Short mmCIF file of C-alpha atoms in Angstrom, two decimals:
data_model
loop_
_atom_site.label_atom_id
_atom_site.label_comp_id
_atom_site.label_asym_id
_atom_site.label_seq_id
_atom_site.Cartn_x
_atom_site.Cartn_y
_atom_site.Cartn_z
CA MET A 1 54.79 -17.62 -242.72
CA PRO A 2 57.01 -20.63 -241.90
CA ASP A 3 57.77 -21.38 -238.28
CA THR A 4 61.13 -20.35 -236.91
CA THR A 5 63.44 -22.82 -235.20
CA ASP A 6 62.37 -21.51 -231.78
CA ASP A 7 58.68 -21.96 -232.66
CA ILE A 8 59.32 -25.54 -233.79
CA ALA A 9 61.25 -26.29 -230.60
CA GLU A 10 58.45 -24.78 -228.51
CA GLY A 11 55.91 -26.94 -230.34
CA ILE A 12 57.94 -30.08 -229.70
CA SER A 13 58.33 -29.17 -226.04
CA PHE A 14 54.60 -28.50 -225.62
CA GLN A 15 53.82 -31.76 -227.39
CA ALA A 16 55.92 -33.55 -224.76
CA PHE A 17 53.87 -31.82 -222.04
CA GLU A 18 50.63 -32.97 -223.66
CA ASP A 19 52.01 -36.51 -223.94
CA ASP A 20 52.78 -36.51 -220.21
CA CYS A 21 49.27 -35.27 -219.39
CA ARG A 22 47.71 -37.92 -221.60
CA LEU A 23 49.86 -40.66 -220.08
CA LEU A 24 49.04 -39.71 -216.49
CA GLY A 25 45.38 -39.16 -217.32
CA SER A 26 45.00 -42.55 -218.98
CA LEU A 27 46.73 -44.30 -216.09
CA LEU A 28 44.44 -42.54 -213.60
CA HIS A 29 41.49 -43.62 -215.74
CA ASP A 30 42.65 -47.26 -215.54
CA VAL A 31 43.12 -47.04 -211.78
CA LEU A 32 39.63 -45.57 -211.26
CA LEU A 33 38.13 -48.24 -213.49
CA ARG A 34 39.75 -50.98 -211.44
CA GLU A 35 38.94 -49.37 -208.09
CA LEU A 36 35.37 -48.07 -208.67
CA GLY A 37 34.06 -49.83 -211.76
CA PRO A 38 32.66 -48.75 -215.17
CA HIS A 39 29.62 -46.94 -213.74
CA PHE A 40 31.82 -44.41 -211.97
CA ILE A 41 34.03 -43.98 -215.05
CA HIS A 42 30.95 -43.17 -217.15
CA LEU A 43 29.85 -40.61 -214.55
CA PHE A 44 33.34 -39.12 -214.27
CA GLU A 45 33.75 -38.74 -218.04
CA ARG A 46 30.31 -37.15 -218.42
CA ILE A 47 31.04 -34.56 -215.73
CA ARG A 48 34.44 -33.84 -217.27
CA ILE A 49 33.03 -33.40 -220.78
CA LEU A 50 30.22 -31.10 -219.59
CA ALA A 51 32.63 -28.93 -217.59
CA GLN A 52 35.16 -28.78 -220.42
CA SER A 53 32.46 -27.97 -222.99
CA ALA A 54 31.06 -25.12 -220.88
CA ALA A 55 34.54 -23.61 -220.46
CA THR A 56 35.28 -23.94 -224.20
CA MET A 57 31.98 -22.30 -225.17
CA ARG A 58 32.53 -19.37 -222.82
CA GLY A 59 36.00 -18.92 -224.25
CA ALA A 60 34.51 -18.79 -227.75
CA GLY A 61 31.91 -16.19 -226.73
CA MET A 62 28.93 -18.59 -226.79
CA GLU A 63 27.57 -17.42 -223.46
CA ASP A 64 23.97 -18.64 -223.84
CA THR A 65 24.97 -22.16 -224.91
CA ALA A 66 27.55 -22.32 -222.11
CA ALA A 67 24.87 -21.35 -219.56
CA VAL A 68 22.65 -24.22 -220.73
CA VAL A 69 25.50 -26.72 -220.38
CA GLU A 70 26.35 -25.36 -216.92
CA ARG A 71 22.74 -25.78 -215.75
CA GLN A 72 22.76 -29.37 -216.95
CA LEU A 73 26.05 -29.92 -215.11
CA GLU A 74 24.60 -28.46 -211.91
CA ALA A 75 21.55 -30.71 -212.15
CA GLU A 76 23.63 -33.85 -212.56
CA LEU A 77 25.90 -32.92 -209.67
CA ALA A 78 22.89 -32.24 -207.43
CA ALA A 79 21.40 -35.65 -208.26
CA MET A 80 24.53 -37.54 -207.15
CA SER A 81 24.75 -39.47 -203.93
CA LEU A 82 27.12 -38.25 -201.24
CA GLU A 83 29.48 -41.17 -201.88
CA ASP A 84 29.64 -40.48 -205.63
CA SER A 85 30.15 -36.77 -205.02
CA LEU A 86 33.12 -37.47 -202.75
CA SER A 87 34.64 -39.89 -205.27
CA ILE A 88 34.14 -37.39 -208.11
CA ALA A 89 35.79 -34.62 -206.10
CA ARG A 90 38.75 -36.86 -205.21
CA ALA A 91 39.14 -38.04 -208.81
CA PHE A 92 39.25 -34.49 -210.19
CA SER A 93 41.61 -33.45 -207.41
CA HIS A 94 44.06 -36.20 -208.33
CA TYR A 95 43.65 -35.43 -212.04
CA LEU A 96 44.55 -31.78 -211.47
CA ASN A 97 47.47 -32.75 -209.22
CA LEU A 98 48.87 -35.07 -211.90
CA THR A 99 48.46 -32.34 -214.51
CA GLY A 100 50.27 -29.95 -212.18
CA ILE A 101 53.16 -32.42 -211.83
CA ALA A 102 53.43 -32.65 -215.63
CA GLU A 103 53.33 -28.85 -215.90
CA ARG A 104 56.08 -28.37 -213.30
CA TYR A 105 58.28 -30.89 -215.06
CA HIS A 106 57.54 -29.15 -218.37
CA ARG A 107 58.96 -25.92 -216.93
CA VAL A 108 62.06 -27.82 -215.86
CA ARG A 109 62.33 -29.32 -219.34
CA LYS A 110 62.11 -25.89 -220.95
CA SER A 111 64.71 -24.35 -218.64
CA ARG A 112 67.16 -27.15 -219.45
CA SER A 113 66.74 -26.62 -223.18
CA GLU A 114 67.52 -22.90 -223.01
CA VAL A 115 71.18 -22.10 -223.56
CA HIS A 116 71.06 -18.68 -221.91
CA LEU A 117 68.55 -18.09 -219.15
CA SER A 118 67.29 -14.54 -218.75
CA LYS A 119 67.41 -13.08 -215.25
CA SER A 120 69.95 -15.71 -214.19
CA CYS A 121 73.02 -14.73 -212.15
CA ASP A 122 75.18 -14.81 -215.27
CA ASP A 123 72.72 -12.65 -217.22
CA ILE A 124 72.28 -10.08 -214.42
CA PHE A 125 76.01 -9.77 -213.75
CA ASP A 126 76.67 -9.36 -217.48
CA LYS A 127 74.11 -6.56 -217.75
CA LEU A 128 75.60 -4.78 -214.73
CA ILE A 129 79.12 -4.97 -216.18
CA GLN A 130 77.85 -3.74 -219.56
CA GLY A 131 76.06 -0.92 -217.75
CA GLY A 132 79.30 0.42 -216.35
CA VAL A 133 79.49 -1.19 -212.91
CA PRO A 134 83.18 -1.90 -212.10
CA PRO A 135 83.95 -5.60 -211.46
CA GLU A 136 85.44 -4.83 -208.03
CA GLU A 137 82.29 -3.00 -206.96
CA LEU A 138 80.12 -5.83 -208.23
CA TYR A 139 82.22 -8.37 -206.32
CA ASP A 140 82.14 -6.42 -203.06
CA THR A 141 78.41 -5.79 -203.33
CA VAL A 142 77.54 -9.44 -203.96
CA CYS A 143 79.75 -10.58 -201.08
CA LYS A 144 77.95 -8.17 -198.74
CA GLN A 145 74.48 -9.27 -199.83
CA GLY A 146 72.40 -10.92 -197.13
CA VAL A 147 69.10 -12.74 -197.43
CA GLU A 148 67.44 -14.45 -194.48
CA ILE A 149 64.86 -17.11 -195.21
CA VAL A 150 62.46 -17.50 -192.29
CA LEU A 151 60.37 -20.65 -192.00
CA THR A 152 56.92 -19.74 -190.78
CA ALA A 153 55.18 -21.63 -188.03
CA HIS A 154 51.89 -21.79 -189.94
CA PRO A 155 51.91 -24.44 -192.68
CA THR A 156 50.69 -23.36 -196.11
CA GLN A 157 51.17 -26.80 -197.70
CA ILE A 158 47.81 -28.56 -197.69
CA ASN A 159 49.10 -31.89 -199.03
CA ARG A 160 50.27 -34.48 -196.56
CA ARG A 161 53.97 -35.30 -196.63
CA THR A 162 53.33 -38.83 -197.87
CA LEU A 163 51.46 -37.41 -200.89
CA GLN A 164 54.30 -35.00 -201.58
CA TYR A 165 56.74 -37.90 -201.73
CA LYS A 166 54.49 -39.74 -204.18
CA HIS A 167 54.20 -36.64 -206.37
CA LEU A 168 57.97 -36.30 -206.34
CA ARG A 169 58.44 -39.91 -207.42
CA ILE A 170 55.97 -39.43 -210.28
CA ALA A 171 57.96 -36.39 -211.45
CA HIS A 172 61.16 -38.46 -211.41
CA LEU A 173 59.45 -41.17 -213.44
CA LEU A 174 58.35 -38.60 -216.05
CA GLU A 175 61.96 -37.47 -216.30
CA PHE A 176 63.16 -41.04 -216.66
CA ASN A 177 60.54 -41.64 -219.37
CA GLU A 178 62.31 -39.16 -221.65
CA ARG A 179 65.53 -41.13 -221.79
CA PRO A 180 66.22 -42.13 -225.42
CA ASP A 181 67.95 -45.38 -224.43
CA LEU A 182 64.93 -46.94 -222.71
CA SER A 183 64.25 -50.46 -223.88
CA HIS A 184 60.77 -51.89 -224.28
CA ASP A 185 61.09 -53.76 -220.99
CA ASP A 186 62.29 -50.63 -219.20
CA ARG A 187 59.32 -48.67 -220.46
CA GLU A 188 56.90 -51.36 -219.34
CA MET A 189 58.47 -51.34 -215.88
CA LEU A 190 58.20 -47.54 -215.80
CA ILE A 191 54.48 -47.73 -216.61
CA GLU A 192 54.05 -50.29 -213.84
CA ASP A 193 55.80 -47.95 -211.40
CA LEU A 194 53.52 -45.07 -212.42
CA VAL A 195 50.44 -47.25 -211.98
CA ARG A 196 51.64 -48.28 -208.54
CA GLU A 197 52.21 -44.66 -207.46
CA ILE A 198 48.84 -43.47 -208.78
CA THR A 199 47.07 -46.41 -207.13
CA ALA A 200 48.77 -45.55 -203.85
CA LEU A 201 47.67 -41.94 -204.29
CA TRP A 202 44.04 -42.98 -204.71
CA GLN A 203 44.09 -45.32 -201.73
CA THR A 204 45.73 -42.74 -199.42
CA ASP A 205 43.68 -40.35 -197.32
CA GLU A 206 44.40 -36.81 -198.51
CA LEU A 207 43.35 -35.08 -195.31
CA ARG A 208 45.01 -34.74 -191.94
CA ARG A 209 42.60 -36.14 -189.40
CA HIS A 210 43.92 -34.20 -186.43
CA LYS A 211 44.83 -30.63 -185.71
CA PRO A 212 48.58 -30.13 -186.15
CA THR A 213 50.54 -29.33 -183.00
CA PRO A 214 53.47 -26.87 -182.97
CA VAL A 215 55.81 -29.87 -183.15
CA ASP A 216 53.91 -31.20 -186.19
CA GLU A 217 54.33 -27.81 -187.86
CA ALA A 218 58.04 -27.95 -187.10
CA ARG A 219 58.32 -31.39 -188.68
CA ALA A 220 56.64 -30.06 -191.82
CA GLY A 221 59.12 -27.20 -191.95
CA LEU A 222 62.07 -29.53 -191.48
CA HIS A 223 60.72 -31.63 -194.33
CA ILE A 224 61.03 -28.57 -196.58
CA VAL A 225 64.63 -28.12 -195.45
CA GLU A 226 65.50 -31.76 -196.08
CA GLN A 227 63.83 -32.18 -199.48
CA SER A 228 64.26 -28.70 -201.01
CA LEU A 229 66.53 -26.19 -199.31
CA TRP A 230 69.29 -28.64 -198.39
CA LYS A 231 70.16 -29.16 -202.06
CA ALA A 232 68.73 -26.06 -203.69
CA ILE A 233 70.72 -23.49 -201.69
CA PRO A 234 74.19 -25.00 -202.38
CA ARG A 235 73.36 -25.28 -206.09
CA TYR A 236 72.28 -21.67 -206.18
CA LEU A 237 75.44 -20.56 -204.37
CA ARG A 238 77.51 -22.55 -206.85
CA ARG A 239 75.83 -20.72 -209.74
CA VAL A 240 76.42 -17.37 -208.04
CA SER A 241 80.07 -18.25 -207.44
CA ASN A 242 80.64 -19.40 -211.02
CA ALA A 243 78.96 -16.30 -212.47
CA LEU A 244 80.93 -14.04 -210.12
CA LYS A 245 84.20 -15.70 -211.12
CA LYS A 246 83.33 -15.34 -214.81
CA HIS A 247 82.68 -11.60 -214.60
CA THR A 248 85.03 -10.49 -211.82
CA GLY A 249 87.74 -13.15 -211.83
CA LYS A 250 87.08 -14.17 -208.20
CA PRO A 251 84.64 -16.78 -206.86
CA LEU A 252 82.40 -16.33 -203.85
CA PRO A 253 84.54 -16.45 -200.68
CA LEU A 254 84.26 -19.61 -198.64
CA THR A 255 83.29 -17.66 -195.53
CA CYS A 256 80.68 -15.55 -197.32
CA THR A 257 77.13 -16.03 -196.04
CA PRO A 258 74.72 -14.57 -198.59
CA ILE A 259 71.82 -16.74 -197.43
CA LYS A 260 70.93 -17.46 -193.82
CA PHE A 261 67.99 -19.18 -192.22
CA GLY A 262 65.65 -18.36 -189.40
CA SER A 263 62.62 -20.10 -188.00
CA TRP A 264 59.45 -19.17 -186.14
CA MET A 265 58.55 -22.83 -185.72
CA GLY A 266 57.97 -23.68 -182.11
CA GLY A 267 58.63 -20.11 -180.99
CA ASP A 268 55.89 -17.98 -182.53
CA ARG A 269 53.46 -17.63 -179.64
CA ASP A 270 51.08 -15.10 -181.18
CA GLY A 271 48.51 -15.90 -178.54
CA ASN A 272 48.89 -19.67 -178.98
CA PRO A 273 48.84 -21.22 -175.49
CA ASN A 274 50.23 -24.50 -176.84
CA VAL A 275 53.60 -22.92 -177.67
CA THR A 276 55.36 -23.18 -174.33
CA ALA A 277 59.01 -22.79 -173.37
CA LYS A 278 59.40 -26.58 -173.50
CA VAL A 279 57.93 -26.73 -177.02
CA THR A 280 60.38 -24.06 -178.16
CA ARG A 281 63.27 -25.97 -176.62
CA ASP A 282 62.21 -29.30 -178.14
CA VAL A 283 61.69 -27.85 -181.62
CA SER A 284 65.10 -26.17 -181.52
CA LEU A 285 66.75 -29.42 -180.46
CA MET A 286 64.87 -31.30 -183.16
CA SER A 287 66.08 -28.79 -185.78
CA ARG A 288 69.66 -29.32 -184.67
CA TRP A 289 69.16 -33.09 -184.73
CA MET A 290 67.90 -32.90 -188.32
CA ALA A 291 70.89 -30.78 -189.38
CA ILE A 292 73.38 -33.18 -187.79
CA ASP A 293 71.69 -36.16 -189.45
CA LEU A 294 71.93 -34.47 -192.86
CA TYR A 295 75.60 -33.67 -192.27
CA ILE A 296 76.38 -37.28 -191.36
CA ARG A 297 74.85 -38.48 -194.64
CA GLN A 298 76.95 -36.02 -196.64
CA LEU A 299 80.08 -37.00 -194.72
CA ASP A 300 79.57 -40.65 -195.64
CA ASN A 301 79.41 -39.72 -199.33
CA LEU A 302 82.35 -37.38 -199.00
CA SER A 303 84.52 -40.00 -197.31
CA PHE A 304 84.07 -42.33 -200.26
CA GLU A 305 84.82 -39.55 -202.73
CA LEU A 306 88.06 -38.54 -201.03
CA SER A 307 90.23 -41.56 -201.78
CA ILE A 308 93.19 -39.17 -202.15
CA ASN A 309 96.52 -39.75 -200.44
CA LYS A 310 98.15 -36.41 -201.27
CA CYS A 311 97.37 -33.68 -198.76
CA SER A 312 98.87 -30.69 -197.02
CA GLU A 313 101.36 -31.08 -194.19
CA LYS A 314 98.89 -29.59 -191.73
CA LEU A 315 96.18 -32.08 -192.61
CA ALA A 316 98.66 -34.98 -192.46
CA SER A 317 99.73 -33.83 -189.00
CA VAL A 318 96.13 -33.65 -187.78
CA ALA A 319 95.36 -37.11 -189.19
CA ASN A 320 98.47 -38.55 -187.51
CA GLU A 321 97.46 -37.02 -184.18
CA ILE A 322 94.01 -38.58 -184.47
CA LEU A 323 95.50 -42.01 -185.15
CA LEU A 324 97.96 -41.75 -182.27
CA LYS A 325 95.22 -40.64 -179.90
CA GLU A 326 92.96 -43.47 -181.02
CA SER A 327 95.78 -45.99 -180.69
CA ALA A 328 96.61 -44.85 -177.16
CA SER A 329 92.93 -44.96 -176.22
CA GLU A 330 92.54 -48.55 -177.42
CA GLU A 331 95.70 -49.73 -175.69
CA THR A 332 94.86 -48.25 -172.30
CA LYS A 333 91.18 -48.99 -172.30
CA ALA A 334 90.11 -52.43 -171.15
CA SER A 335 87.08 -54.15 -172.63
CA PRO A 336 83.86 -52.82 -171.03
CA TRP A 337 82.59 -56.38 -170.65
CA THR A 338 85.40 -57.22 -168.16
CA GLN A 339 85.10 -54.08 -166.09
CA THR A 340 83.08 -53.93 -162.89
CA GLY A 341 80.93 -51.18 -161.55
CA PRO A 342 78.49 -48.99 -163.45
CA GLN A 343 80.91 -46.10 -163.52
CA ASN A 344 83.20 -48.01 -165.90
CA ILE A 345 80.57 -48.60 -168.57
CA VAL A 346 78.88 -45.23 -168.65
CA LYS A 347 81.86 -43.58 -170.33
CA LEU A 348 82.41 -45.48 -173.55
CA GLN A 349 84.78 -44.14 -176.19
CA PRO A 350 83.75 -45.53 -179.59
CA SER A 351 86.51 -46.00 -182.13
CA LEU A 352 86.96 -43.79 -185.15
CA ALA A 353 83.71 -43.48 -187.12
CA LEU A 354 85.09 -44.59 -190.47
CA ALA A 355 82.59 -45.41 -193.18
CA ALA A 356 81.72 -49.09 -193.02
CA GLN A 357 79.52 -49.41 -196.11
CA LEU A 358 78.89 -47.68 -199.40
CA PRO A 359 76.48 -44.78 -198.85
CA SER A 360 73.34 -44.46 -200.93
CA GLY A 361 74.01 -42.69 -204.22
CA ALA A 362 77.81 -42.84 -203.89
CA ASP A 363 78.05 -44.30 -207.40
CA LEU A 364 76.06 -41.44 -208.95
CA PRO A 365 77.57 -38.34 -210.57
CA SER A 366 77.02 -34.86 -209.21
CA LEU A 367 73.48 -33.42 -209.47
CA THR A 368 72.00 -36.89 -210.06
CA GLU A 369 68.72 -37.25 -208.19
CA CYS A 370 67.27 -40.45 -209.61
CA ILE A 371 68.65 -43.86 -210.41
CA GLY A 372 66.59 -46.25 -212.45
CA SER A 373 62.95 -45.56 -211.77
CA GLU A 374 63.26 -44.85 -208.06
CA ALA A 375 63.71 -41.42 -206.57
CA GLN A 376 66.54 -41.08 -204.07
CA ILE A 377 64.35 -40.19 -201.13
CA ARG A 378 64.96 -40.91 -197.48
CA ILE A 379 62.40 -40.04 -194.86
CA VAL A 380 64.07 -38.89 -191.67
CA LYS A 381 62.24 -39.59 -188.44
CA PRO A 382 63.36 -37.17 -185.73
CA PRO A 383 63.82 -38.60 -182.25
CA TRP A 384 60.81 -38.79 -179.99
CA ASN A 385 60.24 -38.91 -176.29
CA PRO A 386 58.75 -42.27 -175.18
CA LYS A 387 56.93 -40.56 -172.32
CA ARG A 388 55.01 -38.43 -174.81
CA GLN A 389 53.79 -41.53 -176.64
CA GLY A 390 52.35 -43.22 -173.56
CA ILE A 391 55.22 -45.72 -173.28
CA GLN A 392 56.14 -46.61 -169.75
CA ILE A 393 59.70 -47.53 -168.81
CA PRO A 394 59.57 -50.84 -166.87
CA THR A 395 60.24 -50.73 -163.17
CA GLU A 396 61.09 -54.43 -162.80
CA LYS A 397 63.72 -56.65 -164.38
CA SER A 398 64.17 -60.41 -164.42
CA ASP A 399 66.27 -62.27 -161.89
CA ASP A 400 69.32 -62.34 -164.14
CA SER A 401 69.14 -58.62 -164.89
CA PRO A 402 71.59 -56.15 -163.32
CA VAL A 403 68.56 -54.25 -161.99
CA GLN A 404 66.63 -56.11 -159.31
CA SER A 405 62.92 -55.87 -158.61
CA PRO A 406 61.62 -54.91 -155.17
CA GLY A 407 62.36 -57.46 -152.50
CA ARG A 408 65.04 -59.23 -154.58
CA SER A 409 68.54 -58.05 -153.80
CA ARG A 410 71.80 -59.34 -155.10
CA PRO A 411 74.06 -61.13 -152.60
CA GLY A 412 76.44 -58.72 -150.97
CA SER A 413 74.43 -55.68 -151.92
CA SER A 414 74.59 -52.82 -149.48
CA HIS A 415 71.11 -51.61 -150.47
CA MET A 416 68.89 -54.55 -149.58
CA GLY A 417 65.44 -54.36 -151.16
CA ARG A 418 65.86 -50.89 -152.67
CA THR A 419 64.42 -50.20 -156.10
CA PRO A 420 66.51 -47.99 -158.43
CA SER A 421 64.94 -44.70 -159.37
CA ALA A 422 63.46 -44.12 -162.81
CA GLY A 423 66.47 -41.96 -163.72
CA GLN A 424 68.89 -44.73 -162.76
CA LEU A 425 66.90 -47.25 -164.77
CA ARG A 426 66.97 -45.07 -167.88
CA LYS A 427 70.70 -44.50 -167.50
CA MET A 428 71.42 -48.23 -167.14
CA LEU A 429 69.24 -49.15 -170.11
CA PHE A 430 70.92 -46.50 -172.23
CA THR A 431 74.39 -47.73 -171.18
CA GLU A 432 73.59 -51.32 -172.13
CA SER A 433 72.24 -50.35 -175.55
CA LYS A 434 75.23 -48.09 -176.16
CA ILE A 435 77.68 -50.91 -175.45
CA GLY A 436 75.90 -53.19 -177.94
CA ARG A 437 75.84 -50.59 -180.71
CA SER A 438 79.47 -49.67 -180.26
CA SER A 439 80.66 -53.28 -180.17
CA PHE A 440 78.74 -54.12 -183.35
CA ARG A 441 80.12 -51.07 -185.13
CA LYS A 442 83.70 -52.13 -184.33
CA LEU A 443 83.11 -55.30 -186.34
CA LEU A 444 82.44 -53.20 -189.44
CA GLU A 445 85.33 -50.76 -189.05
CA PRO A 446 88.93 -51.33 -190.16
CA SER A 447 91.22 -52.70 -187.48
CA LEU A 448 93.92 -50.46 -186.03
CA SER A 449 96.64 -52.28 -187.95
CA ASP A 450 94.89 -51.43 -191.22
CA ARG A 451 94.40 -47.74 -190.46
CA PRO A 452 97.84 -46.45 -191.52
CA GLY A 453 96.77 -47.18 -195.10
CA ILE A 454 93.62 -45.09 -194.78
CA THR A 455 93.76 -41.75 -196.58
CA PRO A 456 94.25 -38.73 -194.29
CA TYR A 457 90.99 -37.17 -195.47
CA ARG A 458 89.03 -40.20 -194.34
CA ILE A 459 90.78 -40.19 -190.98
CA VAL A 460 89.88 -36.56 -190.33
CA LEU A 461 86.35 -36.95 -191.65
CA GLY A 462 85.93 -40.11 -189.58
CA ASN A 463 86.84 -38.11 -186.50
CA VAL A 464 84.35 -35.42 -187.51
CA LYS A 465 81.65 -38.05 -188.02
CA GLU A 466 82.37 -39.55 -184.60
CA LYS A 467 81.82 -36.18 -182.94
CA MET A 468 78.71 -35.56 -185.00
CA MET A 469 77.25 -38.91 -184.00
CA LYS A 470 77.86 -38.05 -180.36
CA THR A 471 76.29 -34.64 -180.98
CA ARG A 472 73.23 -36.32 -182.45
CA ARG A 473 73.00 -38.80 -179.60
CA ARG A 474 73.34 -36.00 -177.06
CA LEU A 475 70.41 -34.18 -178.68
CA GLU A 476 68.35 -37.38 -178.53
CA LEU A 477 69.08 -37.70 -174.83
CA LEU A 478 68.09 -34.09 -174.21
CA LEU A 479 64.86 -34.58 -176.18
CA GLU A 480 64.01 -37.71 -174.20
CA ASP A 481 64.94 -36.09 -170.87
CA LEU A 482 67.63 -38.70 -170.25
CA PRO A 483 70.91 -38.01 -168.41
CA CYS A 484 73.75 -36.84 -170.63
CA ASP A 485 77.27 -36.60 -169.27
CA TYR A 486 79.29 -36.22 -172.47
CA ASP A 487 82.49 -34.22 -172.25
CA PRO A 488 82.04 -30.92 -174.19
CA ALA A 489 85.17 -31.84 -176.18
CA GLU A 490 83.35 -34.90 -177.56
CA TYR A 491 80.60 -33.07 -179.44
CA TYR A 492 79.97 -29.90 -181.45
CA GLU A 493 78.24 -26.85 -180.01
CA THR A 494 78.94 -24.12 -182.61
CA PRO A 495 79.28 -23.99 -186.40
CA ASP A 496 82.89 -22.80 -186.06
CA GLN A 497 83.86 -26.04 -184.33
CA LEU A 498 82.46 -28.04 -187.22
CA LEU A 499 83.86 -25.75 -189.89
CA GLU A 500 87.44 -25.93 -188.63
CA PRO A 501 88.29 -29.52 -189.72
CA LEU A 502 86.15 -29.30 -192.85
CA THR A 503 87.82 -26.09 -193.95
CA LEU A 504 91.22 -27.70 -193.33
CA CYS A 505 90.32 -30.54 -195.70
CA TYR A 506 88.91 -28.11 -198.25
CA GLU A 507 92.06 -25.99 -198.25
CA SER A 508 94.24 -29.08 -198.50
CA LEU A 509 92.37 -30.04 -201.66
CA GLY A 510 93.05 -26.60 -203.09
CA GLY A 511 89.37 -25.70 -203.14
CA ALA A 512 88.41 -28.68 -205.30
CA ASN A 513 84.75 -28.53 -206.24
CA PHE A 514 83.53 -31.80 -204.73
CA LYS A 515 79.74 -31.85 -204.74
CA ASN A 516 79.37 -32.73 -201.07
CA TRP A 517 81.76 -29.99 -199.96
CA VAL A 518 79.43 -27.47 -201.55
CA ILE A 519 76.41 -28.88 -199.72
CA ILE A 520 78.10 -29.13 -196.33
CA LEU A 521 79.98 -25.84 -196.32
CA ALA A 522 77.12 -23.87 -197.84
CA SER A 523 74.63 -25.23 -195.32
CA ILE A 524 76.87 -24.58 -192.32
CA ARG A 525 76.99 -20.93 -193.37
CA GLY A 526 73.26 -20.67 -192.64
CA GLU A 527 74.00 -21.26 -188.98
CA SER A 528 70.78 -19.68 -187.66
CA LEU A 529 68.98 -22.83 -188.87
CA ILE A 530 71.69 -25.38 -188.26
CA LEU A 531 72.69 -24.49 -184.72
CA PRO A 532 70.13 -22.12 -183.17
CA ASN A 533 71.73 -19.73 -180.71
CA ASN A 534 68.85 -20.00 -178.24
CA VAL A 535 69.68 -23.60 -177.27
#
């Protein structure tokens, strides 16, 4: 019987999977040959052939022959040295991991080739409508749905984060390898990139050499949020909204929160004496810091997308108020370098946080994850407390420093020979660094005379970014136990405060489906993760 079109397509797809496995396997073979030599390759191939032969014979019902091969395999494994045994185990582990990467990408390849996915939102909604469910009832029910995803405190991912990044880059390279417009030079460069990633895999220690602390577990959970949930949830909500609009005529409401997040990280005692009140506080602050950092990245992209002058009267009024307030602030505020007294430099009002450079990936279309042969990956390093790393804050400064060492007082000082406290030192050091950062940033931003030509969306989003940067800095100060005297009006405390200006921009656009709006607004809905209520 001749094959149907679906069978032929399935055969072609599976052939692509086998090609990926062969490519990765041959590259691993070359890496092992270069790293360990021909003797190890001969040993590796013999073990692989014996194991594969025994499995094939058992599958064919040849039990006695398979038992003989298995006994021979056991004897050869027992005769190995400890060093060879470890290398063999690592080699097979990497081989299986590479095969798993190819298999996962094969599933993605198959799902993209299917025109109509079964059990998708569109398919389920269609079946419900065909089954007699009224569209209004379907719409109300979906809008009332609530799912809470709770991140557990106990990690189930055995691979280190650095290995996960390398696996992700290899998957992106497999995807790039399927492009029909690749030139010969491009394909050679792609092979070189794969060889480099596999070599780095082999030369990287797979095991964690220390017991993870509750904070380490929290970092692993935040990594999942950053690399998976941050993009996956908005895409899923977009599919739900599109399917709902197709079958009921109305999209998912902007304020609807079908998916929320919770976390046990840093708070699940369960008899663990290491999870203290301070650990819970620090992990919650670190989670908020990560959320703010992700928002700032999306705002940079969004500011470059919104080069639109037309807006609603309300948004134009808000943008004008921001400009007037900023103008008045710059006119009345003298330069911090000419002011005297520490009280004049602690409060520093940075100018509007307009985007100063093109953000990463701003030139890519929506849903694009890879450019060239490099995955768009950014590792975020949450803030840390220097005291927890054994770093001591200095207690002495040089003669020309504003802070004097013991026994050296400035002329005219009313506190002869007194050494500032550690808290005063930290505050002064923070103030000096803050002045430098803010002054440098002003060089990159448009001058006040150029700002009337800036689009209103960028003005409002620049103001939002400024508050978010202060929010992030405030969280860093709290994590490092440094003094923080920000005015509550200068930073965000609740999701509603952040949603207000963003929703105003969204409504002014008429609900335009900009990719970064979907990510930002969808993620703010899951407020139990973004801004924990217990902090």
